[in-house]
């Protein structure tokens, strides 16, 4: 005997069932829209942080001294200021030790925007800094190196987790943790550079640079957007209306 079709009859649906199904479908569309917004934000954040890690300067050191400090006397001449600026990116921080520099002062003397020779700059700096100052800058470098390594590890994990989860439009605790870590490392690096600048305020102007600000902005943005996304999705999930099992079967057959 021929098997009879078990396909559900759409006419069995009440008008209320149809209304609920359409309402639930509209909620699905809204969830998909929020998912797209999250994906776009994640993509922008990944691009910005990548640029910050490999290209943009994240720390700026500016040292100003008068001409009389440089030459010892300016009798008969106008005393003017001389400024030396050193910028460091995360990549610079990561590779600075490969240069074989004796300490932070020697690094600054060899990596600045002035035309002064490294030997003269090194001698000049050592006239105005104490061993405690040098130790402070050295320690600040080692902490920034640790932060840089941590930032790279967090970023790699962030990209991997985002790729795995969002390629399937999924969410989960691992995605949430990776976003929190990205936010945390972006805050830590910025606050650390601010603290270093305040600690060395009497020696020069040390402060976060453009890459540090961009990374802070990226980390904060994805953290805020993800919180909003979770709130919206939870709110939408709570609005779903119950429909009979027969209605669900019809929806699946469409």
C-alpha atoms as one frame of an Amber mdcrd trajectory, in Angstrom:
protein
   0.000   0.000   0.000   1.180   3.521  -0.733   2.283   5.495   2.293   0.041
   8.407   3.126   1.654  11.825   3.446   2.024  13.075   6.990   2.550  16.695
   5.987   0.749  19.062   8.308  -2.196  20.990   6.966  -1.603  24.755   7.235
  -5.354  25.222   7.505  -5.157  23.670  10.998  -3.402  26.841  12.225  -5.519
  29.376  14.001  -5.181  33.067  13.243  -3.566  33.499  16.659  -0.982  30.821
  15.834  -0.152  32.529  12.560   0.181  35.873  14.331   2.555  34.348  16.908
   4.683  32.721  14.220   5.019  35.995  12.328   5.871  37.788  15.555   8.579
  35.233  16.378   9.952  35.565  12.851  10.229  39.333  13.340  12.186  38.706
  16.542  14.519  36.392  14.617  15.178  39.166  12.098  15.970  41.617  14.883
  18.384  39.125  16.474  20.106  38.633  13.128  20.419  42.407  12.732  22.043
  42.746  16.146  24.332  39.849  15.280  25.458  41.668  12.133  26.127  44.836
  14.144  28.239  42.833  16.587  30.170  41.182  13.747  30.893  44.530  12.088
  32.120  45.999  15.379  34.301  42.961  16.024  35.840  43.272  12.554  36.636
  46.963  13.045  38.114  46.310  16.487  40.338  43.525  15.176  41.632  45.806
  12.401  42.299  48.727  14.759  44.071  46.619  17.390  46.172  44.924  14.695
  47.360  48.341  13.482  48.082  49.399  17.067  50.187  46.295  17.691  52.369
  46.468  14.571  52.426  50.074  13.404  51.139  52.963  15.512  53.277  54.567
  18.252  51.771  53.943  21.683  54.201  55.797  23.962  55.775  59.208  23.593
  58.788  60.626  25.468  59.650  64.300  25.078  62.661  65.814  26.849  63.322
  69.559  26.781  66.531  71.298  27.894  67.870  74.790  27.357  70.864  75.586
  25.149  72.793  76.576  28.267  72.282  73.056  29.599  73.761  71.644  26.418
  76.832  73.862  26.038  77.302  75.012  29.611  77.167  78.765  28.861  75.239
  81.123  26.584  76.850  84.474  27.408  76.096  86.960  24.660  73.628  84.551
  23.065  69.932  83.995  23.518  69.167  80.913  25.547  66.761  78.652  23.645
  65.139  75.314  24.333  66.158  72.061  22.700  63.632  69.191  22.550  64.300
  65.511  21.903  61.363  63.197  21.172  61.298  59.406  21.236  58.247  57.397
  20.176  57.756  53.698  20.838  55.268  51.321  19.270  54.350  47.940  20.717
  56.672  46.460  18.103  59.500  48.733  19.317  58.872  47.646  22.896  58.907
  44.010  21.823  62.196  44.273  19.916  64.128  46.901  21.917  66.248  44.332
  23.773  67.509  43.000  20.437  69.400  46.291  19.972  71.743  45.405  22.811
  71.240  48.695  24.644  72.797  49.015  28.077  69.742  50.714  29.585  66.747
  52.901  28.770  68.887  56.050  28.484  71.053  54.492  25.804  67.924  53.433
  23.903  66.532  56.980  24.010  69.887  58.411  22.900  69.907  56.137  19.834
  66.194  56.448  18.980  64.971  60.033  18.790  64.052  62.689  16.251  67.032
  65.005  16.819  70.194  65.385  14.748  72.363  65.054  17.856  74.731  62.111
  17.836  73.849  59.209  20.113  77.059  59.587  22.169  76.429  63.282  22.879
  72.762  62.633  23.703  73.750  59.807  26.033  76.279  61.994  27.878  73.762
  64.836  28.121  71.044  62.656  29.584  73.324  61.182  32.221  74.064  64.686
  33.521  70.448  65.199  34.491  69.235  61.773  35.562  70.098  59.759  38.635
  70.620  56.023  38.891  67.161  55.857  40.481  65.673  57.591  37.421  67.350
  55.113  35.101  66.171  52.183  37.215  62.620  53.557  37.133  62.671  53.824
  33.336  64.220  50.369  33.008  61.547  48.846  35.236  58.859  50.710  33.292
  60.234  49.184  30.104  60.146  45.641  31.489  56.567  46.086  32.676  55.588
  47.508  29.269  57.283  44.503  27.634  55.193  42.158  29.774  52.025  44.113
  28.885  52.947  43.987  25.187  53.408  40.213  25.246  50.134  39.826  27.147
  48.362  42.100  24.628  49.593  39.990  21.707  48.483  36.740  23.381  45.067
  38.198  24.250  44.640  39.532  20.705  45.510  36.179  19.085  43.060  34.340
  21.363  40.462  37.037  20.703  40.762  36.618  16.919  40.602  32.814  17.133
  37.547  32.777  19.412  35.740  35.438  17.388  36.440  33.537  14.158  35.139
  30.248  15.594  32.029  31.653  17.254  30.879  34.437  14.981  31.476  32.543
  11.735  28.548  30.421  12.949  26.721  33.385  14.525  27.138  31.800  17.938
  27.643  33.374  21.336  29.015  31.871  24.522  31.074  32.279  27.662  34.392
  32.016  25.767  33.436  34.878  23.469  32.415  36.965  26.465  35.682  36.205
  28.290  37.782  37.098  25.229  36.004  40.459  24.916  36.483  41.203  28.628
  40.196  40.358  28.338  40.516  42.606  25.274  38.903  45.433  27.208  41.096
  44.776  30.263  44.412  44.785  28.370  43.433  47.940  26.491  42.756  49.671
  29.806  45.894  48.317  31.500  48.288  49.483  28.781  46.778  52.973  28.695
  46.708  53.435  32.475  50.267  52.134  32.779  51.593  54.696  30.296  49.710
  57.427  32.164  51.241  56.306  35.475  54.740  56.265  33.981  54.211  59.769
  32.634  53.085  61.074  36.012  56.030  59.393  37.763  58.561  61.014  35.421
  56.854  64.395  35.094  59.881  66.255  36.482  62.228  64.688  33.905  60.195
  65.013  30.737  56.790  64.684  29.130  56.002  60.969  28.987  52.506  59.963
  27.925  50.346  57.538  25.912  50.460  58.106  22.163  47.879  57.657  19.384
  48.105  53.845  19.243  47.439  53.585  22.971  44.354  55.798  22.649  43.077
  53.826  19.656  43.543  50.536  21.477  41.707  51.889  24.515  38.888  53.088
  22.250  38.684  49.716  20.452  38.660  47.674  23.664  36.069  49.909  25.312
  33.867  49.983  22.209  33.628  46.212  21.800  33.006  45.796  25.540  30.119
  48.291  25.502  28.674  46.983  22.221  28.785  43.390  23.487  26.972  44.326
  26.705  24.285  46.113  24.674  24.085  43.087  22.333  23.593  40.681  25.248
  20.906  42.901  26.811  19.043  43.207  23.494  19.222  39.467  22.748  18.021
  38.566  26.239  15.143  41.020  25.886  14.173  39.592  22.491  14.363  35.997
  23.758  11.965  36.866  26.561   9.434  38.172  24.030   9.042  34.921  22.075
   5.496  33.597  22.034   4.611  29.963  22.453   3.111  28.189  19.464   1.710
  24.641  19.232   4.045  21.879  18.098   2.062  21.562  14.872   2.874  25.199
  14.102   6.572  24.580  14.639   6.402  21.639  12.249   4.819  23.808   9.570
   7.461  26.490  10.029  10.216  23.911   9.607   8.645  22.629   6.361   8.620
  26.134   4.786
